[in-house]
Amino acid sequence: MNRSGLTVLSIATLFGSLVGSLPAQAESLSVENTFDAVILPVLNVDIDPESIRSRLEPLEPIKLKTPELESDSPASSAMPEPVLPNSEGSLETSPAAEMPVSPTLAEAMKAFGRGVKRYRKKEFAAALEQFNAAIAINPDYAEAYLFRAATHRALNNTTAAMDDYRTAISVRSDYALAYFAQGALFYETGELSSAVSAFNRAIAIQPDYVEAYDYLGLTKAAARNFNGALADYDVALGFDPTYAPALMHRGAALIELKEFDSAIAPLTAAIQNSDDYAEAYLNRGVAYYNLGTLSAALKDINEAIDIDASSIKAFFNRSYVYSALGRPNAALTDINTVLTRQPKSIEAYMARGTLYSAQGNHSAAIADFNRVIELDVYSSEAYRQRAAAHAANNNLAEALADYDSAIGLNPVDEAIYKGRADAYAVYGNLPAAISDYTYAIELDKGNDSALAARGRALYESGNASGAYQDFSAVIRRNPAANADIYYYRGLSLVALGDSFAAHNDLQAAAERYLASGEADGYRAVLDRMKDL
């Protein structure tokens, strides 16, 4: 389940687009000229399930905050840790410990203490026996139910764990920690509305329950309600401005809302208030990446890896930063690290295939996309990317077949229609290409790449008026459009007999080609202007 405490690097266009690679010569329509460079997606970075589980179980206090538990104040812990006995025979934080203890209850407490020791040693079966014994002696032992629930979770028996949380609550209706732990389990199993209810019950009992507000925010973030999540994080931080998890989660929510600049401050505060907070470094790296500050992004993700070298998502995201920095070999090394650890990672094969395509190693890319399709036959993106790689290898029949498969799986993805249109154009089927470009534009009115490509296809098919309209639409939206757009609008104007306007466009194209050092394009424009 992909729910976020951590967020994301956004999509980065690393290798250009068709609009940037239209050929200077109208007569040469090749795969190289029409193949859209692939876009590397950067995946979401979420809390690892094991990380979530470790925060929810009654283990040793985590590094973020380690105060002593006060009586009836589970919120003073940085994690949902049930009240622990100081010895096998006493339980300071239990009201019962302040009164004389009967021999029977003393036996229950001893069994409970032995269970805690076994639990801490990860001897879960033995711990379960001791908690069972404690509960058999004292069926109203709320703390024993809570610890037994944690033991069941460690043994992956979530049903039994949930039953014990319910029993703990029925025994002690004001047990805020039990509601919190129950909510955390609901969160982990994807029962988000039930999680919200449980966290709200915990907060009703203990209004300053920082961790409950934090997890309430996480639950809302999992439901894509990031503004609601921010409100809960703010309440948590109102009670404890230094609580690092809420600071980190606040930054993550801001990243989801694309408020990257605003995300830096809470993530920095999380780092300052916590030692070795790998997730905060990783998220801040994400924010820097989206702000285009790639060196800072790389530094933060490197720090995250130094802290936690087992973080697969850190290697994953660093590979995209390396790609954006023009270091494809380093990016491939990181992706290979991911695949070594997760040999069935669909995302890693997709990323590596995309990198191979960008490097021109289309055969290797096709092999990776084949693997993705083996693992997920419904991946329209894998078919689309494999189609593009086939097209780049001039295997146009295979490319068209893959585009057809991709459309069958996802008939509303404009990128697939754009890709198939490119393949049709290379194949010489301009009417089919124009039809697909048109549909791609209908699906995304702002798709300038499809609009420019349709203009080129219209020009090649002899429809200079339609071509002029498409290129003009691109220029109206972006007067700084590249040289190719002005060049082809100039050619369209030549065909329409407007030599004066054509000269202006060709002059604009020449200036742009010269500024970008594209000598071939510059010479082609000069040749056309001589004809005028």
Coordinates of C-alpha atoms in Angstrom, one line a residue:
M1 CA 0.0 0.0 0.0
N2 CA 1.4 3.3 -1.1
R3 CA 0.6 5.9 1.5
S4 CA 2.7 8.8 2.3
G5 CA 4.6 10.1 5.1
L6 CA 7.3 10.8 2.6
T7 CA 6.7 12.4 -0.8
V8 CA 8.0 12.7 -4.1
L9 CA 10.3 13.9 -6.8
S10 CA 8.2 15.2 -9.6
I11 CA 8.4 14.3 -13.2
A12 CA 11.6 15.6 -14.9
T13 CA 11.9 16.0 -18.6
L14 CA 15.5 15.0 -18.9
F15 CA 16.2 14.5 -22.6
G16 CA 14.2 17.0 -24.7
S17 CA 11.1 16.5 -26.8
L18 CA 9.9 16.4 -30.4
V19 CA 9.4 20.1 -30.4
G20 CA 13.0 20.5 -29.7
S21 CA 14.2 18.1 -32.3
L22 CA 12.2 18.8 -35.4
P23 CA 14.6 18.5 -38.4
A24 CA 15.6 21.5 -40.3
Q25 CA 14.9 19.8 -43.7
A26 CA 11.3 19.2 -44.4
E27 CA 12.1 16.4 -46.8
S28 CA 13.7 14.1 -44.2
L29 CA 11.2 12.5 -41.8
S30 CA 13.1 9.8 -39.9
V31 CA 12.7 8.0 -36.6
E32 CA 15.4 10.1 -35.0
N33 CA 13.6 13.2 -36.0
T34 CA 10.2 12.2 -34.7
F35 CA 10.9 9.9 -31.7
D36 CA 9.9 11.6 -28.5
A37 CA 12.6 11.5 -25.9
V38 CA 11.4 9.5 -22.9
I39 CA 10.5 11.2 -19.7
L40 CA 11.9 9.7 -16.5
P41 CA 9.3 9.6 -13.8
V42 CA 10.5 10.0 -10.2
L43 CA 8.5 7.8 -7.9
N44 CA 6.8 8.6 -4.7
V45 CA 8.8 8.1 -1.6
D46 CA 6.6 6.7 1.1
I47 CA 7.1 5.4 4.6
D48 CA 8.4 1.8 4.3
P49 CA 5.9 -0.6 5.9
E50 CA 8.6 -1.9 8.2
S51 CA 9.4 1.6 9.3
I52 CA 5.7 2.2 10.1
R53 CA 5.5 -1.1 12.0
S54 CA 8.6 -0.3 14.1
R55 CA 7.1 3.0 15.2
L56 CA 3.8 1.4 16.1
E57 CA 5.1 -1.5 18.2
P58 CA 6.0 -1.1 21.9
L59 CA 9.7 -1.2 21.3
E60 CA 12.5 0.9 22.7
P61 CA 11.8 4.7 22.4
I62 CA 13.0 5.9 19.0
K63 CA 15.8 8.3 18.5
L64 CA 13.6 11.3 17.9
K65 CA 12.4 11.8 21.4
T66 CA 13.0 9.7 24.5
P67 CA 11.3 11.3 27.6
E68 CA 10.1 9.3 30.5
L69 CA 6.5 8.2 30.4
E70 CA 4.4 10.0 32.9
S71 CA 1.3 8.6 34.5
D72 CA -1.6 8.2 32.1
S73 CA 0.4 10.2 29.5
P74 CA 1.2 8.0 26.5
A75 CA 1.6 11.0 24.3
S76 CA 4.9 11.8 26.1
S77 CA 6.5 9.0 24.1
A78 CA 7.6 9.6 20.5
M79 CA 5.9 6.3 19.5
P80 CA 2.9 4.4 20.7
E81 CA 4.6 2.5 23.4
P82 CA 2.4 0.8 25.9
V83 CA 3.1 1.5 29.6
L84 CA 6.1 -0.5 30.5
P85 CA 6.9 -2.0 34.0
N86 CA 10.0 -0.9 35.7
S87 CA 10.3 -4.4 37.1
E88 CA 8.5 -7.6 36.9
G89 CA 6.6 -6.8 40.1
S90 CA 5.6 -3.2 39.7
L91 CA 3.9 -0.9 37.2
E92 CA 4.4 2.7 38.1
T93 CA 2.2 4.1 35.5
S94 CA -0.8 1.9 36.3
P95 CA -3.2 3.3 38.9
A96 CA -3.4 -0.2 40.3
A97 CA 0.3 0.0 41.2
E98 CA -0.5 2.7 43.8
M99 CA -2.7 0.4 45.8
P100 CA -1.9 -2.8 47.6
V101 CA -1.6 -5.6 45.1
S102 CA -3.2 -9.0 45.8
P103 CA -1.1 -12.1 45.4
T104 CA -3.2 -13.0 42.3
L105 CA -2.6 -9.7 40.7
A106 CA 1.0 -9.8 41.6
E107 CA 1.3 -13.1 39.7
A108 CA -0.4 -11.4 36.7
M109 CA 2.1 -8.5 36.8
K110 CA 5.0 -10.9 37.0
A111 CA 3.8 -12.8 34.0
F112 CA 3.3 -9.5 32.2
G113 CA 6.9 -8.4 33.0
R114 CA 8.3 -11.7 31.8
G115 CA 6.3 -11.3 28.6
V116 CA 7.7 -7.8 28.1
K117 CA 11.3 -9.1 28.5
R118 CA 10.6 -11.9 25.9
Y119 CA 9.0 -9.4 23.6
R120 CA 12.1 -7.1 23.7
K121 CA 14.3 -10.1 22.9
K122 CA 12.0 -10.8 19.9
E123 CA 11.0 -14.2 21.4
F124 CA 7.5 -13.6 20.4
A125 CA 6.1 -17.1 20.9
A126 CA 7.4 -17.1 24.5
A127 CA 6.1 -13.6 25.0
L128 CA 2.7 -14.6 23.9
E129 CA 2.6 -17.4 26.4
Q130 CA 3.4 -15.0 29.2
F131 CA 0.8 -12.4 28.1
N132 CA -1.8 -15.2 27.9
A133 CA -0.9 -16.2 31.4
A134 CA -1.3 -12.6 32.7
I135 CA -4.6 -12.2 31.0
A136 CA -5.8 -15.6 32.3
I137 CA -5.1 -14.4 35.8
N138 CA -6.4 -10.8 35.3
P139 CA -8.9 -10.6 32.4
D140 CA -9.1 -6.8 32.9
Y141 CA -5.3 -6.3 32.3
A142 CA -5.5 -3.6 29.6
E143 CA -1.7 -3.2 29.3
A144 CA -1.4 -7.0 28.8
Y145 CA -3.9 -6.9 25.9
L146 CA -2.0 -4.0 24.3
F147 CA 1.3 -5.8 24.5
R148 CA -0.2 -9.0 23.3
A149 CA -1.6 -7.1 20.3
A150 CA 1.9 -5.9 19.5
T151 CA 3.1 -9.4 19.8
H152 CA 0.4 -10.6 17.4
R153 CA 1.4 -7.9 14.9
A154 CA 5.0 -9.0 15.2
L155 CA 3.8 -12.5 14.2
N156 CA 1.8 -10.9 11.3
N157 CA -1.5 -11.9 12.9
T158 CA -3.4 -8.6 12.4
T159 CA -6.8 -10.1 13.1
A160 CA -5.8 -11.2 16.6
A161 CA -4.0 -7.9 17.2
M162 CA -7.1 -5.9 16.3
D163 CA -9.2 -8.2 18.7
D164 CA -6.8 -7.4 21.5
Y165 CA -6.9 -3.7 20.9
R166 CA -10.7 -3.8 21.0
T167 CA -10.6 -5.8 24.3
A168 CA -8.1 -3.3 25.8
I169 CA -10.5 -0.5 24.9
S170 CA -13.5 -2.4 26.3
V171 CA -11.6 -3.0 29.6
R172 CA -10.4 0.6 29.8
S173 CA -12.6 3.0 27.8
D174 CA -10.3 5.9 28.5
Y175 CA -7.2 4.2 27.2
A176 CA -6.0 6.7 24.7
L177 CA -2.9 4.7 23.7
A178 CA -5.1 1.7 22.9
Y179 CA -7.2 3.9 20.5
F180 CA -4.0 5.3 19.0
A181 CA -2.5 1.8 18.4
Q182 CA -5.8 0.6 17.0
G183 CA -5.8 3.6 14.6
A184 CA -2.3 2.9 13.6
L185 CA -3.2 -0.7 12.7
F186 CA -6.2 0.5 10.7
Y187 CA -3.9 3.0 8.9
E188 CA -1.4 0.2 8.1
T189 CA -4.1 -2.1 6.7
G190 CA -5.7 0.7 4.6
E191 CA -8.9 1.1 6.6
L192 CA -8.6 4.9 6.6
S193 CA -12.0 5.9 7.8
S194 CA -11.7 3.6 10.8
A195 CA -8.2 5.0 11.5
V196 CA -9.6 8.5 11.6
S197 CA -12.3 7.5 14.1
A198 CA -9.7 5.8 16.3
F199 CA -7.3 8.7 16.3
N200 CA -10.2 11.1 17.0
R201 CA -11.2 9.0 20.0
A202 CA -7.6 9.1 21.3
I203 CA -7.6 12.9 20.9
A204 CA -10.9 13.2 22.6
I205 CA -9.5 11.4 25.7
Q206 CA -6.2 13.3 25.5
P207 CA -6.5 16.6 23.6
D208 CA -2.7 17.2 23.5
Y209 CA -1.9 13.9 22.0
V210 CA 0.8 15.0 19.6
E211 CA 1.4 11.6 17.9
A212 CA -2.3 11.0 17.4
Y213 CA -2.6 14.3 15.5
D214 CA 0.5 13.4 13.5
Y215 CA -1.0 10.1 12.5
L216 CA -4.4 11.6 11.8
G217 CA -2.6 13.9 9.4
L218 CA -0.8 10.9 7.8
T219 CA -4.2 9.2 7.4
K220 CA -5.7 12.2 5.6
A221 CA -2.6 12.4 3.4
A222 CA -3.1 8.8 2.5
A223 CA -6.6 9.8 1.3
R224 CA -5.0 12.7 -0.7
N225 CA -6.4 15.3 1.6
F226 CA -3.2 17.2 2.0
N227 CA -4.7 20.4 3.3
G228 CA -6.5 18.5 6.0
A229 CA -3.3 16.7 6.8
L230 CA -1.5 20.1 7.1
A231 CA -4.1 21.3 9.6
D232 CA -3.5 18.2 11.8
Y233 CA 0.3 18.5 11.6
D234 CA 0.0 22.2 12.7
V235 CA -2.1 21.2 15.7
A236 CA 0.6 18.6 16.7
L237 CA 3.3 21.2 16.2
G238 CA 1.3 23.7 18.3
F239 CA 1.7 21.3 21.2
D240 CA 5.3 20.4 20.4
P241 CA 7.0 22.7 17.8
T242 CA 10.1 20.4 17.8
Y243 CA 8.3 17.1 17.1
A244 CA 10.4 16.0 14.1
P245 CA 7.9 13.5 12.5
A246 CA 5.2 16.1 12.3
L247 CA 7.7 18.6 10.8
M248 CA 8.8 16.0 8.3
H249 CA 5.3 15.0 7.4
R250 CA 4.3 18.7 7.0
G251 CA 7.1 19.2 4.5
A252 CA 6.0 16.0 2.7
A253 CA 2.5 17.3 2.4
L254 CA 3.7 20.6 1.0
I255 CA 5.7 18.8 -1.6
E256 CA 2.5 16.9 -2.6
L257 CA 0.8 20.3 -3.0
K258 CA 3.8 21.4 -5.1
E259 CA 4.7 24.1 -2.6
F260 CA 8.4 23.0 -2.8
D261 CA 9.9 26.2 -1.5
S262 CA 7.6 26.2 1.5
A263 CA 8.6 22.6 2.2
I264 CA 12.2 23.3 2.9
A265 CA 11.7 25.0 6.3
P266 CA 9.8 22.2 8.1
L267 CA 12.1 19.6 6.6
T268 CA 15.1 21.5 7.8
A269 CA 13.6 21.9 11.2
A270 CA 13.0 18.1 11.3
I271 CA 16.6 17.5 10.5
Q272 CA 17.7 20.0 13.2
N273 CA 15.4 18.4 15.8
S274 CA 16.4 14.8 15.1
D275 CA 19.6 13.0 14.8
D276 CA 20.1 11.0 11.6
Y277 CA 16.6 11.6 10.2
A278 CA 17.1 9.9 6.8
E279 CA 13.5 10.4 5.7
A280 CA 13.7 14.2 6.3
Y281 CA 16.9 14.4 4.3
L282 CA 15.3 12.4 1.5
N283 CA 12.2 14.6 1.4
R284 CA 14.3 17.8 1.4
G285 CA 16.3 16.3 -1.5
V286 CA 12.9 15.9 -3.2
A287 CA 12.0 19.5 -2.6
Y288 CA 15.4 20.8 -3.8
Y289 CA 15.1 18.6 -6.9
N290 CA 11.8 20.1 -7.8
L291 CA 13.2 23.6 -7.3
G292 CA 16.0 22.7 -9.7
T293 CA 18.7 22.9 -7.1
L294 CA 20.2 19.6 -8.1
S295 CA 23.5 19.8 -6.2
A296 CA 21.6 20.4 -3.0
A297 CA 19.2 17.5 -3.8
L298 CA 22.1 15.2 -4.4
K299 CA 23.8 16.2 -1.2
D300 CA 20.6 15.5 0.8
I301 CA 19.9 12.2 -0.8
N302 CA 23.6 11.2 -0.3
E303 CA 23.1 12.0 3.4
A304 CA 20.0 9.9 3.6
I305 CA 21.9 6.9 2.1
D306 CA 24.8 7.5 4.5
I307 CA 22.3 7.3 7.4
D308 CA 20.4 4.4 6.0
A309 CA 22.2 2.4 3.2
S310 CA 19.3 0.0 3.1
S311 CA 16.9 2.6 1.8
I312 CA 15.9 1.4 -1.6
K313 CA 13.9 4.5 -2.4
A314 CA 16.9 6.7 -1.7
F315 CA 18.9 4.9 -4.3
F316 CA 15.9 5.1 -6.6
N317 CA 15.5 8.8 -6.3
R318 CA 19.2 9.5 -6.5
S319 CA 19.3 7.7 -9.8
Y320 CA 16.9 10.4 -11.2
V321 CA 18.9 13.2 -9.7
Y322 CA 22.0 11.7 -11.4
S323 CA 20.0 11.6 -14.7
A324 CA 19.1 15.2 -14.4
L325 CA 22.7 16.1 -13.7
G326 CA 23.7 14.3 -16.9
R327 CA 25.3 11.3 -15.2
P328 CA 23.5 8.4 -16.7
N329 CA 26.1 5.8 -15.7
A330 CA 25.8 6.8 -12.0
A331 CA 22.0 6.6 -12.4
L332 CA 22.2 3.1 -13.9
T333 CA 24.5 2.0 -11.0
D334 CA 21.8 3.1 -8.5
I335 CA 19.0 1.5 -10.4
N336 CA 21.0 -1.7 -10.6
T337 CA 21.4 -1.5 -6.8
V338 CA 17.7 -1.3 -6.5
L339 CA 17.2 -4.4 -8.7
T340 CA 19.8 -6.4 -6.8
R341 CA 17.7 -5.9 -3.7
Q342 CA 14.3 -6.0 -5.3
P343 CA 14.7 -8.2 -8.4
K344 CA 11.0 -8.0 -9.2
S345 CA 10.7 -4.2 -8.9
I346 CA 8.5 -3.1 -11.8
E347 CA 9.4 0.6 -11.2
A348 CA 13.1 -0.2 -11.3
Y349 CA 12.9 -2.0 -14.6
M350 CA 10.8 0.8 -16.0
A351 CA 13.4 3.4 -14.8
R352 CA 16.3 1.4 -16.2
G353 CA 14.6 0.8 -19.5
T354 CA 13.9 4.5 -19.8
L355 CA 17.5 5.3 -19.0
Y356 CA 18.7 2.8 -21.6
S357 CA 16.4 4.4 -24.2
A358 CA 17.7 7.8 -23.4
Q359 CA 21.2 6.5 -23.9
G360 CA 20.3 5.0 -27.3
N361 CA 20.6 1.4 -26.0
H362 CA 17.1 0.5 -27.3
S363 CA 17.7 -3.2 -27.3
A364 CA 18.5 -3.2 -23.6
A365 CA 15.5 -0.9 -23.0
I366 CA 13.2 -3.4 -24.8
A367 CA 14.5 -6.2 -22.6
D368 CA 13.7 -4.3 -19.5
F369 CA 10.2 -3.3 -20.8
N370 CA 9.7 -7.0 -21.6
R371 CA 10.4 -7.8 -18.0
V372 CA 7.9 -5.2 -16.8
I373 CA 5.2 -6.7 -19.0
E374 CA 6.0 -10.2 -17.7
L375 CA 5.5 -8.8 -14.1
D376 CA 2.5 -6.7 -15.0
V377 CA 0.7 -7.5 -18.2
Y378 CA -1.6 -4.5 -17.7
S379 CA 1.1 -1.9 -17.7
S380 CA 0.1 0.4 -20.5
E381 CA 3.2 2.5 -19.8
A382 CA 5.5 -0.4 -20.4
Y383 CA 3.9 -1.1 -23.8
R384 CA 4.2 2.6 -24.7
Q385 CA 7.8 2.8 -23.7
R386 CA 8.6 -0.5 -25.5
A387 CA 6.8 0.9 -28.6
A388 CA 9.0 4.0 -28.5
A389 CA 12.1 1.9 -28.2
H390 CA 11.0 -0.3 -31.2
A391 CA 10.3 2.9 -33.2
A392 CA 13.8 4.2 -32.4
N393 CA 15.2 0.8 -33.7
N394 CA 13.1 1.3 -36.8
N395 CA 11.0 -1.7 -35.9
L396 CA 7.8 0.2 -36.8
A397 CA 5.4 -2.7 -37.1
E398 CA 6.4 -3.8 -33.6
A399 CA 6.0 -0.2 -32.4
L400 CA 2.5 0.1 -33.8
A401 CA 1.5 -3.2 -32.3
D402 CA 2.7 -2.1 -28.9
Y403 CA 1.0 1.3 -29.2
D404 CA -2.3 -0.5 -30.0
S405 CA -1.9 -2.7 -26.9
A406 CA -1.2 0.4 -24.8
I407 CA -4.3 2.1 -26.1
G408 CA -6.3 -1.0 -25.4
L409 CA -5.2 -0.8 -21.8
N410 CA -5.4 3.0 -21.4
P411 CA -7.5 4.7 -24.1
V412 CA -7.3 8.2 -22.5
D413 CA -3.6 8.7 -22.4
E414 CA -2.6 11.4 -24.8
A415 CA 1.1 10.3 -24.7
I416 CA 0.2 7.0 -26.3
Y417 CA -1.7 8.6 -29.1
K418 CA 1.1 11.0 -29.7
G419 CA 3.6 8.2 -29.8
R420 CA 1.5 6.1 -32.2
A421 CA 1.1 9.2 -34.4
D422 CA 4.9 9.6 -34.5
A423 CA 5.2 6.0 -35.6
Y424 CA 2.5 6.4 -38.3
A425 CA 4.3 9.5 -39.5
V426 CA 7.6 7.6 -39.9
Y427 CA 5.7 4.8 -41.6
G428 CA 4.4 7.4 -44.1
N429 CA 0.8 7.1 -43.0
L430 CA 0.2 10.8 -42.6
P431 CA -3.6 10.7 -42.4
A432 CA -3.4 8.2 -39.5
A433 CA -0.7 10.3 -37.9
I434 CA -2.8 13.5 -38.1
S435 CA -5.8 11.6 -36.7
D436 CA -3.9 10.4 -33.6
Y437 CA -2.2 13.8 -33.1
T438 CA -5.7 15.4 -33.2
Y439 CA -7.0 13.0 -30.6
A440 CA -4.0 13.6 -28.4
I441 CA -4.7 17.3 -28.6
E442 CA -8.3 16.8 -27.7
L443 CA -7.2 14.8 -24.6
D444 CA -4.8 17.6 -23.6
K445 CA -5.4 21.0 -25.1
G446 CA -2.1 22.2 -23.8
N447 CA 0.0 19.5 -25.6
D448 CA 2.3 21.8 -27.7
S449 CA 4.4 18.8 -28.7
A450 CA 1.4 17.1 -30.4
L451 CA 0.3 20.4 -31.9
A452 CA 3.7 21.1 -33.4
A453 CA 4.0 17.5 -34.6
R454 CA 0.5 17.7 -36.3
G455 CA 1.6 21.0 -37.9
R456 CA 4.6 19.2 -39.3
A457 CA 2.5 16.3 -40.6
L458 CA 0.0 18.7 -42.1
Y459 CA 2.8 20.5 -43.9
E460 CA 4.2 17.3 -45.2
S461 CA 0.8 16.3 -46.5
G462 CA 0.4 19.6 -48.4
N463 CA -2.0 21.3 -46.0
A464 CA 0.1 24.5 -45.5
S465 CA -2.9 26.4 -44.1
G466 CA -3.5 23.9 -41.3
A467 CA 0.2 23.7 -40.6
Y468 CA 0.4 27.4 -40.2
Q469 CA -2.5 27.5 -37.8
D470 CA -0.9 24.8 -35.6
F471 CA 2.5 26.4 -35.5
S472 CA 0.9 29.8 -34.8
A473 CA -1.0 28.3 -31.9
V474 CA 2.2 27.0 -30.4
I475 CA 3.9 30.4 -30.8
R476 CA 0.9 32.3 -29.4
R477 CA 1.2 30.2 -26.2
N478 CA 5.0 30.5 -26.2
P479 CA 6.6 33.3 -28.2
A480 CA 10.0 31.9 -27.1
A481 CA 9.3 28.7 -29.0
N482 CA 12.4 27.0 -30.5
A483 CA 13.8 27.5 -33.9
D484 CA 12.1 24.5 -35.5
I485 CA 8.6 26.0 -34.8
Y486 CA 9.5 29.3 -36.5
Y487 CA 11.3 27.4 -39.3
Y488 CA 8.3 25.3 -40.2
R489 CA 5.8 28.2 -39.9
G490 CA 8.1 30.1 -42.2
L491 CA 8.0 27.2 -44.7
S492 CA 4.2 27.1 -44.4
L493 CA 4.0 30.8 -45.2
V494 CA 6.2 30.3 -48.2
A495 CA 3.8 27.6 -49.4
L496 CA 0.9 30.0 -48.8
G497 CA 2.6 32.8 -50.8
D498 CA 3.3 35.2 -48.0
S499 CA 7.0 35.8 -48.6
F500 CA 7.3 38.8 -46.3
A501 CA 5.9 37.0 -43.2
A502 CA 7.9 33.9 -44.1
H503 CA 11.1 36.0 -44.2
N504 CA 10.4 37.2 -40.6
D505 CA 9.8 33.7 -39.3
L506 CA 12.9 32.3 -41.1
Q507 CA 15.0 35.2 -39.7
A508 CA 13.7 34.3 -36.2
A509 CA 14.6 30.7 -36.8
A510 CA 18.1 31.6 -38.0
E511 CA 18.7 33.7 -34.9
R512 CA 17.6 30.8 -32.6
Y513 CA 19.7 28.2 -34.5
L514 CA 22.7 30.5 -34.3
A515 CA 22.2 31.2 -30.6
S516 CA 22.0 27.4 -29.8
G517 CA 24.9 26.5 -32.0
E518 CA 22.9 24.4 -34.5
A519 CA 24.9 25.0 -37.6
D520 CA 23.0 22.6 -39.9
G521 CA 19.7 24.3 -39.0
Y522 CA 21.2 27.8 -39.5
R523 CA 22.5 26.8 -43.0
A524 CA 19.2 25.3 -44.0
V525 CA 17.4 28.5 -43.1
L526 CA 19.9 30.6 -45.1
D527 CA 19.3 28.4 -48.1
R528 CA 15.5 28.9 -47.8
M529 CA 15.9 32.6 -47.4
K530 CA 18.1 32.8 -50.6
D531 CA 15.2 31.2 -52.5
L532 CA 12.9 33.9 -51.3

